[in-house]
Short mmCIF file of C-alpha atoms in Angstrom, two decimals:
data_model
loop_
_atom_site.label_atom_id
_atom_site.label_comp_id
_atom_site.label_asym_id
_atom_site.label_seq_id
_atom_site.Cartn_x
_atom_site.Cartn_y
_atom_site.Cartn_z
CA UNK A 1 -170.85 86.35 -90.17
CA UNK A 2 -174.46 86.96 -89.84
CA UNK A 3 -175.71 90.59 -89.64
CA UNK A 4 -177.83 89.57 -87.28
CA UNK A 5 -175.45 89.83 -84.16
CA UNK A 6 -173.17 92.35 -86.17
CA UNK A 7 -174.77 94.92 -83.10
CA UNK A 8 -174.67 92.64 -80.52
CA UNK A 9 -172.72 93.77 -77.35
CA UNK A 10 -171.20 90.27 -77.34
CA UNK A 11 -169.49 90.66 -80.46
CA UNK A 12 -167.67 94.51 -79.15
CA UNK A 13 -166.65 92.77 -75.72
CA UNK A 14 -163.15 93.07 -74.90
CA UNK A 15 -163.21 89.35 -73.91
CA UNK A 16 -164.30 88.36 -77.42
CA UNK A 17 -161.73 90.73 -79.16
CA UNK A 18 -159.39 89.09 -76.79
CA UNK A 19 -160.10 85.75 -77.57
CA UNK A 20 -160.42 86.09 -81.26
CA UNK A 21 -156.88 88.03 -81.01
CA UNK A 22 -155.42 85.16 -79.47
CA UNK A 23 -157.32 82.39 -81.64
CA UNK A 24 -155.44 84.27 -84.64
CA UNK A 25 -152.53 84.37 -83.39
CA UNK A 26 -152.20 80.96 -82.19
CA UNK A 27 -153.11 79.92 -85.57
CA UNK A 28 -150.21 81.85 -86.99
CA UNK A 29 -147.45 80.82 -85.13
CA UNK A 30 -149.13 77.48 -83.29
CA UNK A 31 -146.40 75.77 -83.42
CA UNK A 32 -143.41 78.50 -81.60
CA UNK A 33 -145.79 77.83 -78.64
CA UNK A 34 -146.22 75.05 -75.96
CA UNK A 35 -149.00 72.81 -76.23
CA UNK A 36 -149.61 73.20 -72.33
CA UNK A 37 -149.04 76.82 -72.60
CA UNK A 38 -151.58 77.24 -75.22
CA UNK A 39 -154.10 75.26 -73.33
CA UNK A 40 -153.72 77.04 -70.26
CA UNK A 41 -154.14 80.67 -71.92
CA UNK A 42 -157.16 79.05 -73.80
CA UNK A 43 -158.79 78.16 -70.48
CA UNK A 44 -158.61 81.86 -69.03
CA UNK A 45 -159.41 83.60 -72.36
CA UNK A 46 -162.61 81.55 -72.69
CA UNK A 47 -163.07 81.69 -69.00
CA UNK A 48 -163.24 85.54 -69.60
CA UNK A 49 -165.74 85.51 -72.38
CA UNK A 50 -167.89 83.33 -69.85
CA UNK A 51 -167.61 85.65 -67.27
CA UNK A 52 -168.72 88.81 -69.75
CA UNK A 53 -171.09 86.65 -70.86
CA UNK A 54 -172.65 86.11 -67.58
CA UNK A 55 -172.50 90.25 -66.69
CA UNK A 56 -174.50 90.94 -69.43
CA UNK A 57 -176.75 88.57 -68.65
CA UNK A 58 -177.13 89.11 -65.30
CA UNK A 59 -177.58 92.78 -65.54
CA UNK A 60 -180.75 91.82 -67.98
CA UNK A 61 -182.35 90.77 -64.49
CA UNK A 62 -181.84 94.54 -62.66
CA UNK A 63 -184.70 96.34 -61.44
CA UNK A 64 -185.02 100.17 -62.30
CA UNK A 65 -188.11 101.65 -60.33
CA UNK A 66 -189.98 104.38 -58.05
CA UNK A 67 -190.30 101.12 -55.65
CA UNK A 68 -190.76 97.32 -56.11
CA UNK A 69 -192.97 94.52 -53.92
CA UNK A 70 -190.95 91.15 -53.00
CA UNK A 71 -193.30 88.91 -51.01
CA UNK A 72 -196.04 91.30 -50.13
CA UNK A 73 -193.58 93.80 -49.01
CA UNK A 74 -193.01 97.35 -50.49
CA UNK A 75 -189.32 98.62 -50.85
CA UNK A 76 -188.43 102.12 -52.61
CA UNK A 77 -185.21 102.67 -54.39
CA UNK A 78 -182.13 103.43 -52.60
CA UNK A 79 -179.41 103.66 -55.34
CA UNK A 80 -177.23 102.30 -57.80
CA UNK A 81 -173.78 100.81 -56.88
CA UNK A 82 -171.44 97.82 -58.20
CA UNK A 83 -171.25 94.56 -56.69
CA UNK A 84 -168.94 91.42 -57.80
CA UNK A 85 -170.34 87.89 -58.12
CA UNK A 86 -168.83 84.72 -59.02
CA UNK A 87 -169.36 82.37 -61.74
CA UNK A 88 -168.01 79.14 -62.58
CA UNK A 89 -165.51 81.06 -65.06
CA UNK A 90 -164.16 83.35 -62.32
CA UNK A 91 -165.81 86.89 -60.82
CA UNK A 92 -167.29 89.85 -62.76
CA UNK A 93 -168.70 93.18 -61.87
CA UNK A 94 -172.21 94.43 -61.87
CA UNK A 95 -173.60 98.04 -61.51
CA UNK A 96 -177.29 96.48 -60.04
CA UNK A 97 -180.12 99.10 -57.92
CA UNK A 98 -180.31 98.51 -54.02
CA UNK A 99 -183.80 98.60 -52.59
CA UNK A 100 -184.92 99.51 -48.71
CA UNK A 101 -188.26 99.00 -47.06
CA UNK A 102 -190.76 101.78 -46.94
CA UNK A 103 -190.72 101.85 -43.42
CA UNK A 104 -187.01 100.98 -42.90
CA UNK A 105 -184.46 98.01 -42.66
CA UNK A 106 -182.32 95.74 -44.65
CA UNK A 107 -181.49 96.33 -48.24
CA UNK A 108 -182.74 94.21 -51.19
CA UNK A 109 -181.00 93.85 -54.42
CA UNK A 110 -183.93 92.71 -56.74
CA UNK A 111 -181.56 91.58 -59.50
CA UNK A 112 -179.92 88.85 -57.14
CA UNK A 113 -183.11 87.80 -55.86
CA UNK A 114 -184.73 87.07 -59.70
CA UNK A 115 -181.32 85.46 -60.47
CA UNK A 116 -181.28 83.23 -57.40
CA UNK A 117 -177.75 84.82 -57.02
CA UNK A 118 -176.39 82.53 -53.79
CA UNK A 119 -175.26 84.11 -50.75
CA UNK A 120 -174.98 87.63 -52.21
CA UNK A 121 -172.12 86.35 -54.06
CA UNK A 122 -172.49 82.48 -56.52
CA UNK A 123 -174.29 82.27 -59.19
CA UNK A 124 -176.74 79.51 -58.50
CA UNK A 125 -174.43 76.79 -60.60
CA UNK A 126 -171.23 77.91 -59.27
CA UNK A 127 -172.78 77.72 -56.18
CA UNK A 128 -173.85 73.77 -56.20
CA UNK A 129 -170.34 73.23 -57.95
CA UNK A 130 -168.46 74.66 -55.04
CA UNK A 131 -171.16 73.07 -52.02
CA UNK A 132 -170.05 69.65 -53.54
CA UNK A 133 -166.85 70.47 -53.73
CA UNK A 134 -166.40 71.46 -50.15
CA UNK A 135 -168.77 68.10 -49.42
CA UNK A 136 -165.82 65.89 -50.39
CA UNK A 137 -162.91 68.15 -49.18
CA UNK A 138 -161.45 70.35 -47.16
CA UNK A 139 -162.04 74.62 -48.12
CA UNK A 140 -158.39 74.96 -48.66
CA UNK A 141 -157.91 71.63 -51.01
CA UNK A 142 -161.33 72.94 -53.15
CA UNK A 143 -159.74 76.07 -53.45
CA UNK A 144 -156.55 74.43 -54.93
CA UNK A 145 -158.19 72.69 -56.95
CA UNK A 146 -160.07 75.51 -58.56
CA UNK A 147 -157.05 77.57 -59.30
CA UNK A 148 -155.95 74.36 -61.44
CA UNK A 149 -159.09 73.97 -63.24
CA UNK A 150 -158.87 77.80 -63.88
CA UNK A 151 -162.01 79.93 -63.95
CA UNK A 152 -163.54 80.99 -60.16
CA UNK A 153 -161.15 80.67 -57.57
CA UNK A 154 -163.52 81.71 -53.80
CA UNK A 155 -161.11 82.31 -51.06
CA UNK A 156 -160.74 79.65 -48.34
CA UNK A 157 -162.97 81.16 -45.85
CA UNK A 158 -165.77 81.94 -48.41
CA UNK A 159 -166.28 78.19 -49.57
CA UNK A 160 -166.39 77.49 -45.42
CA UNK A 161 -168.87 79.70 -45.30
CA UNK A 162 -171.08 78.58 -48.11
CA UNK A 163 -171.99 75.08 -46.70
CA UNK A 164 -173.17 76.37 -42.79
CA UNK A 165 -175.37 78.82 -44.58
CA UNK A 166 -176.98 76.58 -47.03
CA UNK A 167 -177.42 74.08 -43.80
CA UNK A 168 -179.24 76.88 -42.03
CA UNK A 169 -181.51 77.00 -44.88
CA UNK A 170 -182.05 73.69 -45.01
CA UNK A 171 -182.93 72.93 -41.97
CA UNK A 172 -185.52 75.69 -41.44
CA UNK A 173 -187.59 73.84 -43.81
CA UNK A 174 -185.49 70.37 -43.25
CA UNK A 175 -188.96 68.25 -42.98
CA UNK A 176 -190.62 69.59 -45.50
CA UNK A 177 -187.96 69.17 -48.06
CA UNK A 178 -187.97 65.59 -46.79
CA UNK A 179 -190.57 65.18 -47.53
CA UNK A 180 -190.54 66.51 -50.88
CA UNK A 181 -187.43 64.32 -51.93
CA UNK A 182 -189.40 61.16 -50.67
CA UNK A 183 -192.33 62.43 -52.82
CA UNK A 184 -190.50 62.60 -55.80
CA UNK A 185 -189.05 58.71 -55.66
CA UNK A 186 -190.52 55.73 -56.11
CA UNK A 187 -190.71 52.32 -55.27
CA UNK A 188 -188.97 50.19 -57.49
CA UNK A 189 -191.46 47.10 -58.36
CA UNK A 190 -188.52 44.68 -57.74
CA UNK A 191 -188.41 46.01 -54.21
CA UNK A 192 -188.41 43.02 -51.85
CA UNK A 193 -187.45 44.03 -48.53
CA UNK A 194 -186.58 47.24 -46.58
CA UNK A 195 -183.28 47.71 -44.27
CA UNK A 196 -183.44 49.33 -41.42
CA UNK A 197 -180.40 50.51 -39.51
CA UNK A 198 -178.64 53.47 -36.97
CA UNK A 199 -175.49 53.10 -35.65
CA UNK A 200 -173.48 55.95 -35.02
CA UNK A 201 -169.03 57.11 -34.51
CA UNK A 202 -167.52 59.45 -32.89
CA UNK A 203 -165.98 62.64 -34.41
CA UNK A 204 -163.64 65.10 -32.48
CA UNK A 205 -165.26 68.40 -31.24
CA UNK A 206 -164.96 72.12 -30.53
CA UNK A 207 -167.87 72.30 -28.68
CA UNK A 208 -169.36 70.09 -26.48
CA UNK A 209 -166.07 68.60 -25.00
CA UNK A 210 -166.60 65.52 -23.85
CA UNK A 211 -168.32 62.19 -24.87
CA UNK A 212 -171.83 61.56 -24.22
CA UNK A 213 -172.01 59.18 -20.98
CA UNK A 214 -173.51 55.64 -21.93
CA UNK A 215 -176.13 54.90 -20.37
CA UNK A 216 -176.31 50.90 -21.64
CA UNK A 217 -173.34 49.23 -21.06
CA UNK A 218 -173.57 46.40 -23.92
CA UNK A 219 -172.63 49.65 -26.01
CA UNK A 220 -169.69 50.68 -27.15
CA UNK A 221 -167.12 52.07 -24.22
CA UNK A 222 -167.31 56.21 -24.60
CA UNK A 223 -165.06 57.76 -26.65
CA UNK A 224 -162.13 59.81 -25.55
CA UNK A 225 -162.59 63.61 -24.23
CA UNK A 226 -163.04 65.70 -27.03
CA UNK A 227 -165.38 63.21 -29.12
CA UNK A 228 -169.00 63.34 -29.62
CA UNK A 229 -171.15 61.13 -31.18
CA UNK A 230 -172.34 61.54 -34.68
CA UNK A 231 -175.97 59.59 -35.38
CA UNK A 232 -175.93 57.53 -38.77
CA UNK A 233 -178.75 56.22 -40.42
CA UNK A 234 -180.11 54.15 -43.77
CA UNK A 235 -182.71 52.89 -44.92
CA UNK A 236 -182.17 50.52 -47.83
CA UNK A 237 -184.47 48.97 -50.70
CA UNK A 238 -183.82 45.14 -51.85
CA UNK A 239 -184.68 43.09 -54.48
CA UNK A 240 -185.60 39.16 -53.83
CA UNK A 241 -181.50 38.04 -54.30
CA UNK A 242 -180.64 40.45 -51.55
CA UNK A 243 -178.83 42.97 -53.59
CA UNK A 244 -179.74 46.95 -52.97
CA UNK A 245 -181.57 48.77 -55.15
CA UNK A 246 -181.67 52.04 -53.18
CA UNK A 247 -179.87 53.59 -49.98
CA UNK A 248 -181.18 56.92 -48.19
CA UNK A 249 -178.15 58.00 -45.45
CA UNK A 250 -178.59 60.39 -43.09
CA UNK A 251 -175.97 61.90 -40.45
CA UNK A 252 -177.15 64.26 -36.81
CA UNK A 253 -174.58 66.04 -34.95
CA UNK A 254 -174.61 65.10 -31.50
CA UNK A 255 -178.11 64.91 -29.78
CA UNK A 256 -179.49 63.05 -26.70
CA UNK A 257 -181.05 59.75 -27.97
CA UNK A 258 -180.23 60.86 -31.83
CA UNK A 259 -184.06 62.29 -31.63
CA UNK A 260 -183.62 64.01 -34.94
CA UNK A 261 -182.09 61.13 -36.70
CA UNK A 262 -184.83 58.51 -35.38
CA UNK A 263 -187.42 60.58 -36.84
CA UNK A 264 -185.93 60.91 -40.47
CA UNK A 265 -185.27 57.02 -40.61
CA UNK A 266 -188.94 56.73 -39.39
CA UNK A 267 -190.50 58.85 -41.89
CA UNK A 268 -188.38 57.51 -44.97
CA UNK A 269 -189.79 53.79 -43.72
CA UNK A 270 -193.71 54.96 -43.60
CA UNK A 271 -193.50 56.68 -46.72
CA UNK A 272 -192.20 53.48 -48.46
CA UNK A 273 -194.32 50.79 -46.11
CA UNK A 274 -197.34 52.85 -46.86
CA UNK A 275 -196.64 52.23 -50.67
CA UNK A 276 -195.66 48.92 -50.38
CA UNK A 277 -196.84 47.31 -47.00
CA UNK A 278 -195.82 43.50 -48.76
CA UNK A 279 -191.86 44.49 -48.04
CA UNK A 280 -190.30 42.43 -45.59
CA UNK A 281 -188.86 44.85 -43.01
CA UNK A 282 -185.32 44.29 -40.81
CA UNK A 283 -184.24 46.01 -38.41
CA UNK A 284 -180.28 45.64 -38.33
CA UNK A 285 -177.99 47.41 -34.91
CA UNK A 286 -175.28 46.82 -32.58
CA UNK A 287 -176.20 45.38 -29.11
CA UNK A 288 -177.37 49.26 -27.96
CA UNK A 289 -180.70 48.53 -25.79
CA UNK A 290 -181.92 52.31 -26.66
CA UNK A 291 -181.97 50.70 -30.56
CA UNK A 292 -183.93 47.81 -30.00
CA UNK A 293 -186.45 49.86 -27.66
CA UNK A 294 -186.67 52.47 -30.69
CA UNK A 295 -187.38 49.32 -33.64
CA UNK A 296 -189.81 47.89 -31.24
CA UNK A 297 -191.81 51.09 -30.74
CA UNK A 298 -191.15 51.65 -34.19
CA UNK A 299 -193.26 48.39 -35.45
CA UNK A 300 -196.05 49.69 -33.15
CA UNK A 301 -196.33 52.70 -34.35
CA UNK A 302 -196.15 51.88 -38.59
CA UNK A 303 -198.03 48.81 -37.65
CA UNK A 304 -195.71 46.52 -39.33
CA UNK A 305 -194.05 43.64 -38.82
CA UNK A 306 -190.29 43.75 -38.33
CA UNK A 307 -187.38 41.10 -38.18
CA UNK A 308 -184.88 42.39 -35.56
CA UNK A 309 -181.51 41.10 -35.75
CA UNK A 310 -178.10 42.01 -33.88
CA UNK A 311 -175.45 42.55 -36.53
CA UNK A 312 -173.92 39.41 -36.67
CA UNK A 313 -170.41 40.25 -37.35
CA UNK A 314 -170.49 42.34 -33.58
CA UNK A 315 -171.49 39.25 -32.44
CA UNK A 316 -168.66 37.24 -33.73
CA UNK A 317 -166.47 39.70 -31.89
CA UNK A 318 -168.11 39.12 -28.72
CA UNK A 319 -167.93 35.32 -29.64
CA UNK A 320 -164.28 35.51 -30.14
CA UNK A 321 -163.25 37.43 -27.22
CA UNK A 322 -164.77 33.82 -25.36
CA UNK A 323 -162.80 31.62 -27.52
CA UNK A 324 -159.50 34.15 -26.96
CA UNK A 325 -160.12 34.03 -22.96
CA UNK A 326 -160.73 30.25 -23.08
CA UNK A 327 -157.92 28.89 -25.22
CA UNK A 328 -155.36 32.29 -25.69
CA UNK A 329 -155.50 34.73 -28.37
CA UNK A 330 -154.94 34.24 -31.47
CA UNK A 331 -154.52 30.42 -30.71
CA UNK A 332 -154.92 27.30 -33.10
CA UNK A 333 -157.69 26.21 -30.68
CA UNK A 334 -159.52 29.64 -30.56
CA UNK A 335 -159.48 30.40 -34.29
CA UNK A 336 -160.56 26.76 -35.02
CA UNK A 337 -163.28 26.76 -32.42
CA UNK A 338 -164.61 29.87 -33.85
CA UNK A 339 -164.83 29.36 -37.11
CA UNK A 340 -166.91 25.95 -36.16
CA UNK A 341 -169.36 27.83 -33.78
CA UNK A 342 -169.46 31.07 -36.47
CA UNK A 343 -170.75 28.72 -39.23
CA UNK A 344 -173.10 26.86 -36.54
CA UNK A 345 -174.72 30.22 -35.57
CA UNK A 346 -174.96 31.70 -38.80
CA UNK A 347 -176.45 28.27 -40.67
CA UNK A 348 -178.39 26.44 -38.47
CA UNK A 349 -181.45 26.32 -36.47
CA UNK A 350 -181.51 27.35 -33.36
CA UNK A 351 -177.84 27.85 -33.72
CA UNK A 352 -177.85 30.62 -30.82
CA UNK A 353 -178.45 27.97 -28.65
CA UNK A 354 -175.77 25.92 -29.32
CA UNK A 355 -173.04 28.32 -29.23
CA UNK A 356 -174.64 29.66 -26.22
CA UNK A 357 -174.53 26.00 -24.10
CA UNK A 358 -170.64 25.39 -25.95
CA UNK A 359 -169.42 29.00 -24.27
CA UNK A 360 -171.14 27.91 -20.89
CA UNK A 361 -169.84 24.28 -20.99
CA UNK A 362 -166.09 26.49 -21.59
CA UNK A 363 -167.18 29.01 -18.75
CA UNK A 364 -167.47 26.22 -15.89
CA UNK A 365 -164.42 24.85 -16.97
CA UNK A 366 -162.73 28.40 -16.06
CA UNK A 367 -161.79 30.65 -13.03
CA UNK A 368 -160.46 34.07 -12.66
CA UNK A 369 -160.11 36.84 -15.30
CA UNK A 370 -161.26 34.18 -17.96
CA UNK A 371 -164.38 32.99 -16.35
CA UNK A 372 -165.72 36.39 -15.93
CA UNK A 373 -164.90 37.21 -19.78
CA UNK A 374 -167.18 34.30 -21.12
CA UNK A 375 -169.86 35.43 -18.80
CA UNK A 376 -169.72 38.67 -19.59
CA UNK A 377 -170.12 37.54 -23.85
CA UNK A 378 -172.81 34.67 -22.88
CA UNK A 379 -174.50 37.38 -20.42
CA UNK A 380 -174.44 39.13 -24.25
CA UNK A 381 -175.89 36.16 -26.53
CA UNK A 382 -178.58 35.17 -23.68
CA UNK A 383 -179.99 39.13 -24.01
CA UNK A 384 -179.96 39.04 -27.50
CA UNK A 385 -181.02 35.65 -28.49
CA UNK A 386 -184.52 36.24 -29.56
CA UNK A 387 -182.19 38.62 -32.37
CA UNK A 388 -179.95 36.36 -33.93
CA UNK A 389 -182.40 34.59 -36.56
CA UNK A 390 -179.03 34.08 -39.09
CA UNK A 391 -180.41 31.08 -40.92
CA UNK A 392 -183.84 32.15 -41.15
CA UNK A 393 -182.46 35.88 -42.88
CA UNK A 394 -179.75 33.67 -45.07
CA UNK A 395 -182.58 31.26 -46.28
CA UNK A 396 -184.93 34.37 -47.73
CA UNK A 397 -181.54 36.15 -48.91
CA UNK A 398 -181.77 39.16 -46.18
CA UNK A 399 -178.73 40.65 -44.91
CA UNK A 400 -177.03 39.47 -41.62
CA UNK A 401 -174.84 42.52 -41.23
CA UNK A 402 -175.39 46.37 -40.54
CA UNK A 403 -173.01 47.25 -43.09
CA UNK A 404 -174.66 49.89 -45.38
CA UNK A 405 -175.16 51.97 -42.40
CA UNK A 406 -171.13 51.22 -40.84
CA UNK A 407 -170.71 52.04 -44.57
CA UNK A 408 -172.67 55.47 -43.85
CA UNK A 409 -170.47 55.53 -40.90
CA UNK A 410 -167.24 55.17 -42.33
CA UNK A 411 -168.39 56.83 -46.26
CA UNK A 412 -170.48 59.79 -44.94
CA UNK A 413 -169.21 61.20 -41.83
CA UNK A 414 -165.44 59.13 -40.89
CA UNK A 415 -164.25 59.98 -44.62
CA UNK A 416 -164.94 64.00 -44.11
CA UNK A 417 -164.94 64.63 -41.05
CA UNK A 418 -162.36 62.93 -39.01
CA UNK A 419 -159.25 63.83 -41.02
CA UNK A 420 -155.92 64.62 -39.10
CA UNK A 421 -156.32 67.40 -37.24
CA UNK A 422 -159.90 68.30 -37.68
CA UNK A 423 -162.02 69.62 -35.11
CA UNK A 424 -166.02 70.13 -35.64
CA UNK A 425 -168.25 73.02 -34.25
CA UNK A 426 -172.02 71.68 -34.24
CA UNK A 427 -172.98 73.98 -37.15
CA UNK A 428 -170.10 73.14 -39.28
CA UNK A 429 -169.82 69.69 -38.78
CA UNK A 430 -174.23 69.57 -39.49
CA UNK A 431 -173.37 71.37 -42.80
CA UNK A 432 -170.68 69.03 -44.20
CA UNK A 433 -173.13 65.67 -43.15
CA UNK A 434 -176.72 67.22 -44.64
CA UNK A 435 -174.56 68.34 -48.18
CA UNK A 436 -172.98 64.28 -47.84
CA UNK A 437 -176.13 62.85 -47.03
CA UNK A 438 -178.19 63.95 -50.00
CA UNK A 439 -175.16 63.19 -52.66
CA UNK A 440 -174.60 59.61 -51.46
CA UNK A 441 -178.69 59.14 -51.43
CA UNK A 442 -178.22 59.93 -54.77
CA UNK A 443 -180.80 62.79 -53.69
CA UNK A 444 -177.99 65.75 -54.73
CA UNK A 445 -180.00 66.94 -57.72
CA UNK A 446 -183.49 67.22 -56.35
CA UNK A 447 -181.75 68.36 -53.14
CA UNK A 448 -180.39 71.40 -54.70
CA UNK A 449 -183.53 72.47 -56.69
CA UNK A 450 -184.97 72.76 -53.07
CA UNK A 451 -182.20 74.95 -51.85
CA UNK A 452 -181.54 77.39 -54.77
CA UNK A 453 -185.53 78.08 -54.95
CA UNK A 454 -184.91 79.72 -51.61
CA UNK A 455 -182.57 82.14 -53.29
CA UNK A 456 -185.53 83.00 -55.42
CA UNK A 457 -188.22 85.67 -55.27
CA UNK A 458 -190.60 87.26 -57.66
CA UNK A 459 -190.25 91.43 -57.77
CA UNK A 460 -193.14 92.90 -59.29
CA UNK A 461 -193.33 96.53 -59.96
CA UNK A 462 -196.57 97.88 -59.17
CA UNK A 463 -198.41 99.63 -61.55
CA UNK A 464 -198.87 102.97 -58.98
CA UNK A 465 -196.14 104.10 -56.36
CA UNK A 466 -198.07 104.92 -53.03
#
């Protein structure tokens, strides 16, 4: 071995005596012991060494001085005391000073604060390991899996914690990190259109009992008491053959109008319309009047010109609840009729009108219960008319369908948050959908940069103590 790290504190650390120990040992009598046994023991000998590792690092960042300034302020020493964080390999111990402001208040540790230690507690990489990991599941099934991958193991309640207070960082500064994510893309030069869409679902609550009322009755019937209505948004990049190229997803807790999520779908569209103003531009929604008034004062406002279009498969529901009143559901007659008038509206010009004039021509010939279900679906297609250009979308390879944002729907908040038994509170439930909405924008990375920096502050020790 090298005499240069014959001195080095590594080299005396239990951990690495430990490890070496076993290494030898293992290579002595390798084959008395159980593959799976060995690897195991490997894992949390290693994992040890990591976490030494870390301790001696991290105590290179401690602060030993009369009095320190963090952000203009002046604290003094208070004194010395131990204090465990948590690595990827597991937790370790550090003996770090505690600082207090001249003129009173909260403690400082400047050690954690030149680290970027998380939360008083994560390092920062543990910390994005165990965000994401409480992003995709449930605090109690990340926790499982952590004790099987060996190395840090944060109680339940401490990885439910970690996402709500990375949210309330995020969104005191939510627009401007935005904005800093969109500044960082670009516009790919194959870029051919731009998708619009918001939908939203409904995700069981522990505060704020009871659906929102609906004010437009073409909408969705409420959901049950309990539910509240999560906002979903995309805004998607396509090339000339219609396939995507990039998706931006966003998810709002509950809020009147979905204020905050209108604004974030309208910012990501300027910033790429004001790069690219050629893009074609479509607007894609169920039959919700409060979407179409947004897209329309939407256009105004950007200036731009924008297809609108009713997602066409909600309109072949409304379409087949007709045909199912006319001839029965789930009839020969109904499913055959459907399919005719389906490929009618979806391929050919001015096909609203036909299937419009063959559900009236089928509404005179009824009475009762019937009558007043075809009127009620042709009440639906004579509103939205104007937004069911199907053939003229098809022909320049544009999408007929909302689905990457009923994917957002289903992927982003349905997937997460509406599990058996769940049960949001507003700040939990905004947590889980900002940490989902930057992964599946593919925005994770950059995301993260923006949050740990906030963990971050430069201590300078000035040269004179006042």
């Amino acid at each position: 071995m090298s005499t240069r790290y014959q001195d080095s504190p590594f080299l005396s650390s239990e951990a690495f005596e430990a490890l070496c120990e076993f290494v030898q040992d293992r290579l002595e009598h390798g084959s008395e012991v159980a593959f799976a046994d060995f690897e195991a023991e490997l894992r949390e000998k290693v994992s040890a060494l990591e976490s030494d590792l870390l301790r001696q690092q991290l105590q290179r960042y401690d602060v030993e001085a009369e009095s320190v300034e963090i952000e203009g302020m002046r604290f003094r020493r208070k004194h010395r005391s131990k204090e465990r964080y948590c690595g990827l390999a597991g937790e370790f111990e550090v003996e770090r000073w505690v600082y207090v402001p001249q003129g009173g208040g909260r403690s400082v540790c400047p050690m954690e604060l030149k680290a970027g230690i998380v939360e008083g507690f994560f390092t920062p990489r543990a910390a994005r390991v165990a965000a994401q990991a409480v992003a995709g599941t449930t605090p109690k099934e990340a926790r499982e899996l952590f004790v099987e991958l060996g190395g840090m193991c944060p109680s339940t309640s401490t990885l439910d914690r970690l996402p709500k207070r990375l949210s309330e960082r995020w969104e005191e500064r939510r627009e401007e990190f935005e904005s800093e994510l969109r500044e960082q893309e670009t516009v790919p030069h194959e870029a051919a259109a731009l998708l619009v869409s918001i939908d939203g679902v409904h995700v069981p609550m522990r505060d704020g009992g009871r659906a929102e009322k609906r004010a437009d009755k073409e909408k969705r019937p409420q959901g049950p008491a309990g539910f509240r209505e999560v906002g979903c948004g995309a805004v998607a990049l396509l090339d000339d053959s219609g396939d995507r190229l990039q998706t931006v997803r966003y998810a709002r807790k509950p809020e009147k109008n979905k204020a905050t999520l209108k604004s974030q779908v309208e910012d990501e569209l300027e910033s790429i319309v004001k790069v690219r103003p050629d893009l074609k531009v479509v607007a894609l929604a169920d039959g919700a009047r409060e979407n179409w008034e947004y897209f329309g004062a939407l256009a105004q406002r950007q200036g731009v010109s924008v297809i609108e279009a009713v997602d066409f498969f909600h309109v072949c529901e409304r379409l087949k609840q007709a045909l199912d009143a006319y001839y029965g559901e789930q009839s020969a007659e109904s499913k055959s009729h459907f399919e005719q008038l389906k490929v009618l509206l979806e391929e050919t010009e001015n096909g609203d009108d036909r299937v419009i004039r063959a559900l009236a021509a089928r509404r005179d010939r009824s009475s009762g219960w019937r009558r007043k279900t075809i009127e009620a679906q042709l009440k639906y297609f004579r509103r939205y008319r104007d937004k069911m250009p199907y053939k003229r979308l098809r022909d320049q390879n544009l999408p007929i369908g909302s689905g990457v944002v009923e994917a957002a729907c289903k992927t982003l908040v349905s997937a997460r948050l509406k599990r058996s038994g769940m049960a949001w509170r507003l700040c939990g439930l905004q947590a889980i959908a900002t940490l989902r909405s930057l992964i599946q924008s593919e925005r994770w990375s950059a995301g993260w940069e923006l949050l740990a920096a906030e963990y971050r502050s430069e201590v300078r020790t000035p040269a004179r103590v006042a």
